[in-house]
PDB file of C-alpha atoms and ligand atoms in Angstrom:
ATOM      1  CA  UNK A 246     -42.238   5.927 -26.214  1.00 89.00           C
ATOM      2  CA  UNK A 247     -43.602   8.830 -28.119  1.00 95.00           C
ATOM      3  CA  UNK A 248     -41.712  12.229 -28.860  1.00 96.00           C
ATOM      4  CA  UNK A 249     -43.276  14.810 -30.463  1.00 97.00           C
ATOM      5  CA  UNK A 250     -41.949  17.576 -32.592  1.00 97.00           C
ATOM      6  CA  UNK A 251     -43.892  20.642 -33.140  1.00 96.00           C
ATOM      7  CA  UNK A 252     -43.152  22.303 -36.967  1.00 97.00           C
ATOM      8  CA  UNK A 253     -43.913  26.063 -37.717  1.00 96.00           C
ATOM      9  CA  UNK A 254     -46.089  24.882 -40.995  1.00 97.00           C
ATOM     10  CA  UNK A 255     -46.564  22.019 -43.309  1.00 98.00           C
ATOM     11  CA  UNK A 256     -43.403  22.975 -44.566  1.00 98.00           C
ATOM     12  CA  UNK A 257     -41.244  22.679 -41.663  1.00 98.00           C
ATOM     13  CA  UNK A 258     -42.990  19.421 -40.863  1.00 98.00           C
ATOM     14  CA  UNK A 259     -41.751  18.115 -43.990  1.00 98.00           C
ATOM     15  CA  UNK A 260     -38.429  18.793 -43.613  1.00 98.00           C
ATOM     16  CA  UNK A 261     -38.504  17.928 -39.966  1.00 98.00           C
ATOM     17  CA  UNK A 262     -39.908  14.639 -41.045  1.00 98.00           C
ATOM     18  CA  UNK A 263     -37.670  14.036 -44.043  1.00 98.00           C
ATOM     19  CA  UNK A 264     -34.449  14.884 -41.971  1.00 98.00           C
ATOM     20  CA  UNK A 265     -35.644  11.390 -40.096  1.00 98.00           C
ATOM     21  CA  UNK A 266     -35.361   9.505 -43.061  1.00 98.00           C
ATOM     22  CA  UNK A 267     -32.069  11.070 -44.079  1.00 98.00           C
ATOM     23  CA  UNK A 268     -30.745  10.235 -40.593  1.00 98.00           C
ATOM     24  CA  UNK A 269     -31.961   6.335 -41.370  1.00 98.00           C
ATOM     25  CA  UNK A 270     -30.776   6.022 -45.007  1.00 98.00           C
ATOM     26  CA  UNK A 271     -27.153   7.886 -43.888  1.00 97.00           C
ATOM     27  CA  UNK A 272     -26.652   4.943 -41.136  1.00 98.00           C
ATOM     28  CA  UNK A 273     -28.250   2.072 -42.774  1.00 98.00           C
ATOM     29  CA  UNK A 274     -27.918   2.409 -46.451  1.00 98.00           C
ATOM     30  CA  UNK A 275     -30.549  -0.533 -47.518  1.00 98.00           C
ATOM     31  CA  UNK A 276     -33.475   0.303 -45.121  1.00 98.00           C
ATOM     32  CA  UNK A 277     -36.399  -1.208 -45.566  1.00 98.00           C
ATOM     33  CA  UNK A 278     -38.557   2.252 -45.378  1.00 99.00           C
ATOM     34  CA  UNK A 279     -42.582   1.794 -44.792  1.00 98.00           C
ATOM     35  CA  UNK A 280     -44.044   4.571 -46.895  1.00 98.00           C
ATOM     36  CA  UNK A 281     -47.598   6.034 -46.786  1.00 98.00           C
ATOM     37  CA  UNK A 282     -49.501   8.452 -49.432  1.00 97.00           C
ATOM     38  CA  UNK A 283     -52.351  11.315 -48.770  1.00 94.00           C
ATOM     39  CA  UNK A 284     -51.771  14.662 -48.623  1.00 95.00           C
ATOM     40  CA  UNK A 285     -49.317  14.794 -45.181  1.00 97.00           C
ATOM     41  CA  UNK A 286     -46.125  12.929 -46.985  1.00 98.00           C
ATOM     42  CA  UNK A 287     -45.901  14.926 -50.036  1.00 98.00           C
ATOM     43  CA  UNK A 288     -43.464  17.768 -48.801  1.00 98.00           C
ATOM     44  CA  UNK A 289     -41.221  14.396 -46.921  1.00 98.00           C
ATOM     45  CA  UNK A 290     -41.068  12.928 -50.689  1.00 98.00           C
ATOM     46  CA  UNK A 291     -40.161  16.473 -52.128  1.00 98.00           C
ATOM     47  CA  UNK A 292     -37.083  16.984 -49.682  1.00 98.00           C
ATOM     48  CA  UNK A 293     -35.938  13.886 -50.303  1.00 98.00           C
ATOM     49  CA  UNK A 294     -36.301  14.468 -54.022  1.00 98.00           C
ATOM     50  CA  UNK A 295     -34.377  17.509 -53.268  1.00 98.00           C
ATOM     51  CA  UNK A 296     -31.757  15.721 -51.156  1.00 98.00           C
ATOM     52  CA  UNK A 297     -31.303  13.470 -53.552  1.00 98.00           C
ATOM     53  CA  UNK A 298     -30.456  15.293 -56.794  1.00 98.00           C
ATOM     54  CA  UNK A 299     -27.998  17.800 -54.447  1.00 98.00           C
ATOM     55  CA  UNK A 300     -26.178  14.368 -54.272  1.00 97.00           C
ATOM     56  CA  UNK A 301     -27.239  14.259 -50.524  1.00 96.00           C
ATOM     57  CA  UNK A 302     -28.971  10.834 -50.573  1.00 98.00           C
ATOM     58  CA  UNK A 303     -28.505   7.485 -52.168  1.00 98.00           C
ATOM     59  CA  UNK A 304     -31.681   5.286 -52.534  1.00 98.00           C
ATOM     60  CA  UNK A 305     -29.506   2.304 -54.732  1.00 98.00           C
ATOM     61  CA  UNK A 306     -29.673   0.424 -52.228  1.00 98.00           C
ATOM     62  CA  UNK A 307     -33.001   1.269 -50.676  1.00 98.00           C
ATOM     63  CA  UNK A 308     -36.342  -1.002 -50.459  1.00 98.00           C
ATOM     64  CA  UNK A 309     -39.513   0.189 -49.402  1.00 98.00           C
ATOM     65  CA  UNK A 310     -42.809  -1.194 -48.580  1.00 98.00           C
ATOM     66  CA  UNK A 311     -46.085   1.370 -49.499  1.00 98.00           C
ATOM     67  CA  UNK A 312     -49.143   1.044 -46.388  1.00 98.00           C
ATOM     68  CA  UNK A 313     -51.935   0.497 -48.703  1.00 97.00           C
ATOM     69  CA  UNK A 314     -53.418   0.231 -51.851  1.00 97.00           C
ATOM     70  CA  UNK A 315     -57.164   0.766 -52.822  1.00 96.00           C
ATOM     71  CA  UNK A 316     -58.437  -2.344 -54.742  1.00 97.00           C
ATOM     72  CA  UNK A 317     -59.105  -2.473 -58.376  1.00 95.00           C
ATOM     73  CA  UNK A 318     -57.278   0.961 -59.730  1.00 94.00           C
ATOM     74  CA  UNK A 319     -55.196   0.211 -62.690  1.00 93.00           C
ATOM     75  CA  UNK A 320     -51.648   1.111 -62.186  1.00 89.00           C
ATOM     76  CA  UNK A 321     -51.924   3.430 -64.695  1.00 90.00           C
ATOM     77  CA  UNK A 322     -55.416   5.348 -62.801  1.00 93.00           C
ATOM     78  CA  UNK A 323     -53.645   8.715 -61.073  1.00 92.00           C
ATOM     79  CA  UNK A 324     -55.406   7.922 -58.149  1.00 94.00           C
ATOM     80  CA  UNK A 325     -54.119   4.878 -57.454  1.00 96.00           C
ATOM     81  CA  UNK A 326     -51.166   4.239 -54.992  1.00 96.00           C
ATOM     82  CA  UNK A 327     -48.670   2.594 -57.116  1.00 97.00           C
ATOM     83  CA  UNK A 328     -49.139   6.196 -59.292  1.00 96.00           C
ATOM     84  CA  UNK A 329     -49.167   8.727 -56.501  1.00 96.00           C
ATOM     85  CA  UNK A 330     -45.752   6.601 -55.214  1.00 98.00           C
ATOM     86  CA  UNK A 331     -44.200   6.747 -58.576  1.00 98.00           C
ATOM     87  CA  UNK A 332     -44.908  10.248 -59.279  1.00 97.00           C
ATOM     88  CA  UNK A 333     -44.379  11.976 -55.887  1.00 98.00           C
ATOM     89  CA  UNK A 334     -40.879   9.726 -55.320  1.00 98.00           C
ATOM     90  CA  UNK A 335     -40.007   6.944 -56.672  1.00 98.00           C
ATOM     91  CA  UNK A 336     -39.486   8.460 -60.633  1.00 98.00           C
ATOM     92  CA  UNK A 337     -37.198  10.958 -59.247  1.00 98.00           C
ATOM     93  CA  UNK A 338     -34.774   9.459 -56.912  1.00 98.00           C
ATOM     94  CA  UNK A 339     -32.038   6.102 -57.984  1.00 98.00           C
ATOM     95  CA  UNK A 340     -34.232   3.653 -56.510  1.00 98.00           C
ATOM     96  CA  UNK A 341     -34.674   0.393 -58.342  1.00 98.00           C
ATOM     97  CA  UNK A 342     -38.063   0.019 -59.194  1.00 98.00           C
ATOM     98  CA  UNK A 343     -37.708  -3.857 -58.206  1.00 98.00           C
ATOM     99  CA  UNK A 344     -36.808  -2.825 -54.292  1.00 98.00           C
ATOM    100  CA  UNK A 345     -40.689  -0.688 -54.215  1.00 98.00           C
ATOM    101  CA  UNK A 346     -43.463  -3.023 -52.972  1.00 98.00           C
ATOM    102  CA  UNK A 347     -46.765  -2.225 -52.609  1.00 98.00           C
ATOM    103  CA  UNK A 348     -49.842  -4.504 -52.098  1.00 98.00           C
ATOM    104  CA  UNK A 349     -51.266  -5.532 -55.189  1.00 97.00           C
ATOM    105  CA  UNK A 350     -54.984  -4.103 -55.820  1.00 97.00           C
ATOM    106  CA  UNK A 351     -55.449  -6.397 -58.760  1.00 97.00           C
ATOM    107  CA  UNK A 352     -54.554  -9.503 -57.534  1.00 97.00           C
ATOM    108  CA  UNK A 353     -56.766 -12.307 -58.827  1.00 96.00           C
ATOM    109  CA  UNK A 354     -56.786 -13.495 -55.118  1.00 98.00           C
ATOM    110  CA  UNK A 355     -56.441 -10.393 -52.718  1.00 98.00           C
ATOM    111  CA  UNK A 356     -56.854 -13.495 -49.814  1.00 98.00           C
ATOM    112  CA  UNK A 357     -53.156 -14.433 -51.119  1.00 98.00           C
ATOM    113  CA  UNK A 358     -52.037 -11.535 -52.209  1.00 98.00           C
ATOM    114  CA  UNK A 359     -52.221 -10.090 -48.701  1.00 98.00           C
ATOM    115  CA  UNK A 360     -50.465 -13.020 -46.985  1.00 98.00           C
ATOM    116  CA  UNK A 361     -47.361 -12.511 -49.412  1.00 98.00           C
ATOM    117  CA  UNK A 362     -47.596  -9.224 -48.343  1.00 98.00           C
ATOM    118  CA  UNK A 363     -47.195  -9.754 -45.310  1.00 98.00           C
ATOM    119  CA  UNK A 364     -44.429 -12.479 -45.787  1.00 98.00           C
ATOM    120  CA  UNK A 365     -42.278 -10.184 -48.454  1.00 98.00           C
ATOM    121  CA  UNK A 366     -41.960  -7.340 -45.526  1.00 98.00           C
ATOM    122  CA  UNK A 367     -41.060 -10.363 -43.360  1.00 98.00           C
ATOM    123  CA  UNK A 368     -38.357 -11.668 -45.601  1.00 98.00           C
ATOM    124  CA  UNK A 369     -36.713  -8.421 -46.363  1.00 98.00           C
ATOM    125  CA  UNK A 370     -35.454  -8.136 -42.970  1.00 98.00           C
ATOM    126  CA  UNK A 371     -38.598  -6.012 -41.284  1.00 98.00           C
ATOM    127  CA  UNK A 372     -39.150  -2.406 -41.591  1.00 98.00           C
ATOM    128  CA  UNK A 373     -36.811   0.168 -40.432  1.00 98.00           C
ATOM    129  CA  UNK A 374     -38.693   3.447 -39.895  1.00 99.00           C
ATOM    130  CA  UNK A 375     -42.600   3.328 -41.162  1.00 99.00           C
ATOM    131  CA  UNK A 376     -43.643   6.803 -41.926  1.00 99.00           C
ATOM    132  CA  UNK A 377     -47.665   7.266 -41.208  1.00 98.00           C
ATOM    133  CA  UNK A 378     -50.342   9.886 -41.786  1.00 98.00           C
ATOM    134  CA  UNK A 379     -53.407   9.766 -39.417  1.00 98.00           C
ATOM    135  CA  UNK A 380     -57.065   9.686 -40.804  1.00 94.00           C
ATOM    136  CA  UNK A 381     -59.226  12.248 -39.012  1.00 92.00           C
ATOM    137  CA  UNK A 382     -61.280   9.384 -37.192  1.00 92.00           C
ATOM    138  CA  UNK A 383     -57.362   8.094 -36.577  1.00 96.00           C
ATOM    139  CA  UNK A 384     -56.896   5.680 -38.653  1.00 94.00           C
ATOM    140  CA  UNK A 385     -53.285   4.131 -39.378  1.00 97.00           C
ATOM    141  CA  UNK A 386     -53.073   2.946 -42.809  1.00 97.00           C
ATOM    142  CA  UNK A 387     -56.710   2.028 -43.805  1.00 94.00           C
ATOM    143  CA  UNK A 388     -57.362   0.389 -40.494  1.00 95.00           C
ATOM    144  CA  UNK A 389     -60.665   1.898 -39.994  1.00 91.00           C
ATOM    145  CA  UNK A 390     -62.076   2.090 -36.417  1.00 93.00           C
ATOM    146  CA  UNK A 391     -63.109  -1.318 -35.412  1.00 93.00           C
ATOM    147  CA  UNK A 392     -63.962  -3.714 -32.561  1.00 95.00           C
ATOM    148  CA  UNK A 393     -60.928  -5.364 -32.699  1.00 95.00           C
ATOM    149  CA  UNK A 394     -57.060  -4.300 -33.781  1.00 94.00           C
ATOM    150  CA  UNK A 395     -56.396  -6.106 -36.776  1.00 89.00           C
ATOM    151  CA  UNK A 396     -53.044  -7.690 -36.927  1.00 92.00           C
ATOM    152  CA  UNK A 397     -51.784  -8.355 -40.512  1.00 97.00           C
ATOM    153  CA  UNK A 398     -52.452  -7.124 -44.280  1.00 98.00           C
ATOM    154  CA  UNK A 399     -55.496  -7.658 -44.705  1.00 97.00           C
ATOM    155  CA  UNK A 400     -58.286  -6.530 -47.545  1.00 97.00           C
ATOM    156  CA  UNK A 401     -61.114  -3.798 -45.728  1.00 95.00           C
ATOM    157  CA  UNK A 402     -64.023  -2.079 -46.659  1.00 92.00           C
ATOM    158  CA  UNK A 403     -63.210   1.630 -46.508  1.00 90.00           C
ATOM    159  CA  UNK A 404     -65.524   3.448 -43.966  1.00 84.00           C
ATOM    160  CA  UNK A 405     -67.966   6.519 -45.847  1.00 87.00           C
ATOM    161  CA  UNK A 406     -65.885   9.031 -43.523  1.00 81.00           C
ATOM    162  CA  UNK A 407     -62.574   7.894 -45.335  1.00 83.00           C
ATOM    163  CA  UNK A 408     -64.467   7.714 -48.905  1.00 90.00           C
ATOM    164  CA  UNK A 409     -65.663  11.178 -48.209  1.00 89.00           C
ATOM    165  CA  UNK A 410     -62.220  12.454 -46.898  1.00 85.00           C
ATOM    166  CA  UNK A 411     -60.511  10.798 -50.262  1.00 87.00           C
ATOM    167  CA  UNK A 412     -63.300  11.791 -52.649  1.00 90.00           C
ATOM    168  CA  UNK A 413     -60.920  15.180 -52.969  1.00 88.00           C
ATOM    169  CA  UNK A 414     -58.707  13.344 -55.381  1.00 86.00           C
ATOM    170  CA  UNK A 415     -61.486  11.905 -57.152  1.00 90.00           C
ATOM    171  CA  UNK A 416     -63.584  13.397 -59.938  1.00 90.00           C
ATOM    172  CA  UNK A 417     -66.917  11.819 -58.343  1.00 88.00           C
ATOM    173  CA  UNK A 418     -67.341  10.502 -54.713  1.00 89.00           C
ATOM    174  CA  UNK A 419     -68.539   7.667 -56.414  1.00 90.00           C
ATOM    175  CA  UNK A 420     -65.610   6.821 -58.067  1.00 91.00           C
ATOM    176  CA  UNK A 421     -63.788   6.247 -54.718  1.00 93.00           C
ATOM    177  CA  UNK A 422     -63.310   2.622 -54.353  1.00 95.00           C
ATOM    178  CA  UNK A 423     -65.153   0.945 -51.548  1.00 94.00           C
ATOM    179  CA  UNK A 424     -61.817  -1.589 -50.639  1.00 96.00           C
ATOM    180  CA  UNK A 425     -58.585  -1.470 -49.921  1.00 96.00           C
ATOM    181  CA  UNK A 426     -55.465  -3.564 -48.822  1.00 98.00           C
ATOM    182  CA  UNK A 427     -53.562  -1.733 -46.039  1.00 98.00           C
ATOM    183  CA  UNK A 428     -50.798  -3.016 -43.474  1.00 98.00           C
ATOM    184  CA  UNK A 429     -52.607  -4.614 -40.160  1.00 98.00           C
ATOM    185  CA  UNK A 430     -51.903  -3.034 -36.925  1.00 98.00           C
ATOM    186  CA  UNK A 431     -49.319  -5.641 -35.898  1.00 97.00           C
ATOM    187  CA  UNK A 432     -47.497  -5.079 -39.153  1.00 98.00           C
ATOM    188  CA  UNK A 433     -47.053  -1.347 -38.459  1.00 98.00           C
ATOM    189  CA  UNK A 434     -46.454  -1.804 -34.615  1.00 98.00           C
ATOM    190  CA  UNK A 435     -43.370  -4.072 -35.928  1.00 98.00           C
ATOM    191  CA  UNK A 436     -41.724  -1.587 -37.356  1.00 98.00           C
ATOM    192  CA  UNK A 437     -38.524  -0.799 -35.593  1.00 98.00           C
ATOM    193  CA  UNK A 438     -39.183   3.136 -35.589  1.00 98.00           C
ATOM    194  CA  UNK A 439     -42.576   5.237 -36.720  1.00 98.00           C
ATOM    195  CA  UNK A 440     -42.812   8.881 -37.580  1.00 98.00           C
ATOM    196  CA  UNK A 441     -46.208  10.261 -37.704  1.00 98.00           C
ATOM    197  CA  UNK A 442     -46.680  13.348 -39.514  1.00 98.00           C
ATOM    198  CA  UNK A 443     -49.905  15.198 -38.997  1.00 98.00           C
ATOM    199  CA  UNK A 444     -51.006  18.772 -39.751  1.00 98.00           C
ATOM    200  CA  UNK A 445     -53.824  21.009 -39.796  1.00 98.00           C
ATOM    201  CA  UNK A 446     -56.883  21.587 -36.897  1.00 98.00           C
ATOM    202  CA  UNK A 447     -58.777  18.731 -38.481  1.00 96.00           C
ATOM    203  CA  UNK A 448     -56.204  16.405 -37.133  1.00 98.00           C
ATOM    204  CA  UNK A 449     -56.310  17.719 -33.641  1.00 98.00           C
ATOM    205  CA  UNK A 450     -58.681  15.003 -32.010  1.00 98.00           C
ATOM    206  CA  UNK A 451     -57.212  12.340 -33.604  1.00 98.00           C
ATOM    207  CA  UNK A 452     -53.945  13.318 -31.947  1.00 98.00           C
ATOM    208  CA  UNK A 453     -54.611  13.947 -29.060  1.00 98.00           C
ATOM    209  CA  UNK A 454     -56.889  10.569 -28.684  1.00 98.00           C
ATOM    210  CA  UNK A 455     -54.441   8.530 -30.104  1.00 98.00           C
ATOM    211  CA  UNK A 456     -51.747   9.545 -27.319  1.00 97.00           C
ATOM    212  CA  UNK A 457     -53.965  10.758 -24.538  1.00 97.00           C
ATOM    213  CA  UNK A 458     -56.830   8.649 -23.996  1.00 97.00           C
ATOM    214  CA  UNK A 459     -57.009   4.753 -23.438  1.00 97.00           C
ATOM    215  CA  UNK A 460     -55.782   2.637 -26.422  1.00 97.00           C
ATOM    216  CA  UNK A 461     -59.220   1.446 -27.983  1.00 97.00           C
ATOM    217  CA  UNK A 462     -59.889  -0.199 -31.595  1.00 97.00           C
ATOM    218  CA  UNK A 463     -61.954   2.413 -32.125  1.00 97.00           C
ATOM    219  CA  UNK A 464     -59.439   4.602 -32.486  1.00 98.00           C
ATOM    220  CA  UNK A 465     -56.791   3.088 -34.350  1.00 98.00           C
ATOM    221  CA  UNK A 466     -53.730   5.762 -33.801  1.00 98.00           C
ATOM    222  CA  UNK A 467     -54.158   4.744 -29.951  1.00 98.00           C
ATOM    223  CA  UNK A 468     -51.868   1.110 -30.628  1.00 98.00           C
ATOM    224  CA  UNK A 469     -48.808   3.441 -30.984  1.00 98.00           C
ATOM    225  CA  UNK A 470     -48.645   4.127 -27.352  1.00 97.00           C
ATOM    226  CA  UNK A 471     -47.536   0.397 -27.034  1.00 97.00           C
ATOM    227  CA  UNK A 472     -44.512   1.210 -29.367  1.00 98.00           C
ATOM    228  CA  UNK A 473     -41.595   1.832 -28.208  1.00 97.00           C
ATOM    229  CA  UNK A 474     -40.147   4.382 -30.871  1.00 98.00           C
ATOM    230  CA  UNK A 475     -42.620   6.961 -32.006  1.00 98.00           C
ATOM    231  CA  UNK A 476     -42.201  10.414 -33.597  1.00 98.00           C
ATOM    232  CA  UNK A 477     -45.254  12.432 -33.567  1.00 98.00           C
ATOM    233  CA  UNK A 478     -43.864  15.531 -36.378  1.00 98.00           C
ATOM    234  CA  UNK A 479     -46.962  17.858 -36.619  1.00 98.00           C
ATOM    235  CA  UNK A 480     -47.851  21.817 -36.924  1.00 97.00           C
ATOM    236  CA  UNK A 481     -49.039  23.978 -34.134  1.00 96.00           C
ATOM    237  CA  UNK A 482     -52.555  23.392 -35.526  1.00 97.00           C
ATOM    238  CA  UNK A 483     -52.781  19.776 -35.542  1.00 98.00           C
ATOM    239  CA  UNK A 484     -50.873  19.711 -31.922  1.00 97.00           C
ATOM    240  CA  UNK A 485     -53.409  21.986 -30.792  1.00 96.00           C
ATOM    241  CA  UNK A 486     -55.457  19.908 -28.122  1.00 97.00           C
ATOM    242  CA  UNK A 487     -52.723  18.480 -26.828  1.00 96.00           C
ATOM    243  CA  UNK A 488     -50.895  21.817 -26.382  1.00 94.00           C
ATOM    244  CA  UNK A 489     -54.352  23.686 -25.271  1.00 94.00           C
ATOM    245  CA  UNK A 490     -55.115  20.588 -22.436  1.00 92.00           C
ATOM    246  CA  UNK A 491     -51.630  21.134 -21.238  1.00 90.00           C
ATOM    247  CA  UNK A 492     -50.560  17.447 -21.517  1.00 91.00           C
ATOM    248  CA  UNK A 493     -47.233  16.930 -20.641  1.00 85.00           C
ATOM    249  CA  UNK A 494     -44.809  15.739 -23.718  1.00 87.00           C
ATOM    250  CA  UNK A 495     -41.553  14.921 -24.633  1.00 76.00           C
ATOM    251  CA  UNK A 496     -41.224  17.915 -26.848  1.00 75.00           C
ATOM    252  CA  UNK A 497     -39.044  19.163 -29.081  1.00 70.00           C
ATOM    253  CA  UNK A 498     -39.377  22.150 -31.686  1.00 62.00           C
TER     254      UNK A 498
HETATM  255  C1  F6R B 781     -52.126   6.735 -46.734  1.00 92.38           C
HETATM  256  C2  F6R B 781     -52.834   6.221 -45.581  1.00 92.38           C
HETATM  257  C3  F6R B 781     -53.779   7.041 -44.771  1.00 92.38           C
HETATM  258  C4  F6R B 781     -53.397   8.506 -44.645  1.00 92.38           C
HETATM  259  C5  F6R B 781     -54.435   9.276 -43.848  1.00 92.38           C
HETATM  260  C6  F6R B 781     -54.105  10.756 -43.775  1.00 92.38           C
HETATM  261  O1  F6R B 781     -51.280   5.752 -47.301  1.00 92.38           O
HETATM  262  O2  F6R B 781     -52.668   5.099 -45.293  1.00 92.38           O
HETATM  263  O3  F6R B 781     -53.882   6.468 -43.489  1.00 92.38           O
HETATM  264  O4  F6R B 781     -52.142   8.598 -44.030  1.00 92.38           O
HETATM  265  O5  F6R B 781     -55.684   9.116 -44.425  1.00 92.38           O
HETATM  266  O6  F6R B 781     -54.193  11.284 -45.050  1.00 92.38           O
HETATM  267  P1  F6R B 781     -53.755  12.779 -45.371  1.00 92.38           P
HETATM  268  O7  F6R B 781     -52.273  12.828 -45.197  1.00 92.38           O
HETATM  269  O8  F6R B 781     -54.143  12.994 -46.796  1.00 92.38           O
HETATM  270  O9  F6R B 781     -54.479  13.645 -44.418  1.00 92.38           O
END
């Protein structure tokens, strides 16, 4: 089931969205939280961040389990994800560095290294409450439109549209890399709860084809009508077809 909360702004959004998290971490103190980077998360990590140092929110005993990670960034690059994770969160909040996974880019074999991936989310218990972003061709995680849903981590060759939308944080489009390792489709959809944020008008298809048309590979976001606990948090903009063709949603401001 999908519900769908409609923000003022980006920043409403974000708190909307982080007030999910705080709800999660309050009742289940080690959560195993599914986090994602880009652009959409930043003002979620910031409340927290704020939450946190008020003395509002204990990560001690918190794990968490990053979406993606391009392959072959040094830790140390500022683009990579292990960076953007470290400097948007996890440096300012009591978690232990030990409890953050995120797929390892580097990995002499990215074949294995995606496989333990997969296993480690298994063996920490199974994630809680997966937070996504949604690419503008509506892609979850890096999984690019495709013929077929993939199911696990798995190592993919980033689409031009995605190197194009990420060459933003990059001094040269060239210098975007041309793989990744990202969650599978069945990983995400086994999350026990999702939240979606999305803003902006450049989001607007993707939304509304993800939750309004038939579920196709081809557009990625479209799986999460099979789950059965979805929150859609986005602005007025990004909502905007879905608002403007009058579809009828469980809807809550
Ligand atoms: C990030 C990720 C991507 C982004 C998506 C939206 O870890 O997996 O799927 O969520 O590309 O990015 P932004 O939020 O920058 O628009």
């Amino acid at each position: 089931m999908t519900r769908f909360i409609i923000a003022r702004d980006y920043e409403d959004m974000s708190e909307k969205a982080a007030m999910l998290f705080l709800k999660q971490i309050n009742k289940k103190d080690n959560s195993l939280l599914g986090l994602a980077t880009g652009s959409s998360p930043i003002g979620i990590y910031r409340n927290l961040i704020k939450w946190h140092k008020e003395g509002l929110l204990d990560f001690s005993a918190v794990k968490t389990v990053s979406l993606d990670e391009y392959v072959g960034l040094l830790v140390s690059d500022p683009q990579s994800y292990r960076h953007f994770m470290d400097e948007n969160l996890f440096n300012h909040i009591n978690i232990k560095m030990e409890n953050t996974h995120i797929p390892n880019g580097l990995a002499a074999n990215l074949e294995t290294e995606v496989a333990e991936y997969e296993k480690r989310i298994e063996m920490l218990g199974g994630i809680d409450m997966q937070l996504l972003g949604i690419g503008r061709n509506a892609h979850i995680g890096f999984n690019e439109p495709s013929d077929s849903f993939a199911t696990d981590t798995h190592i993919v060759k980033l689409t031009q549209d995605t190197r194009e939308a990420n060459a933003r944080f990059f001094n040269s489009p060239n210098e975007v890399p041309t793989k990744a390792l990202t969650m599978g489709i069945g990983t995400i959809m086994r999350a026990k709860k999702i939240v979606l944020v999305s803003y902006g008008v450049n989001k607007a298809d993707a939304l509304y084809k993800s939750f309004f048309e038939n579920t196709n590979p081809r557009v990625p976001g479209s799986i999460l009508q099979y789950h059965a606990d979805v929150t859609v948090v986005a602005d007025r903009a990004a909502m905007g077809r879905i608002i403007d063709e009058g579809m009828d949603i469980n809807c809550s401001i």
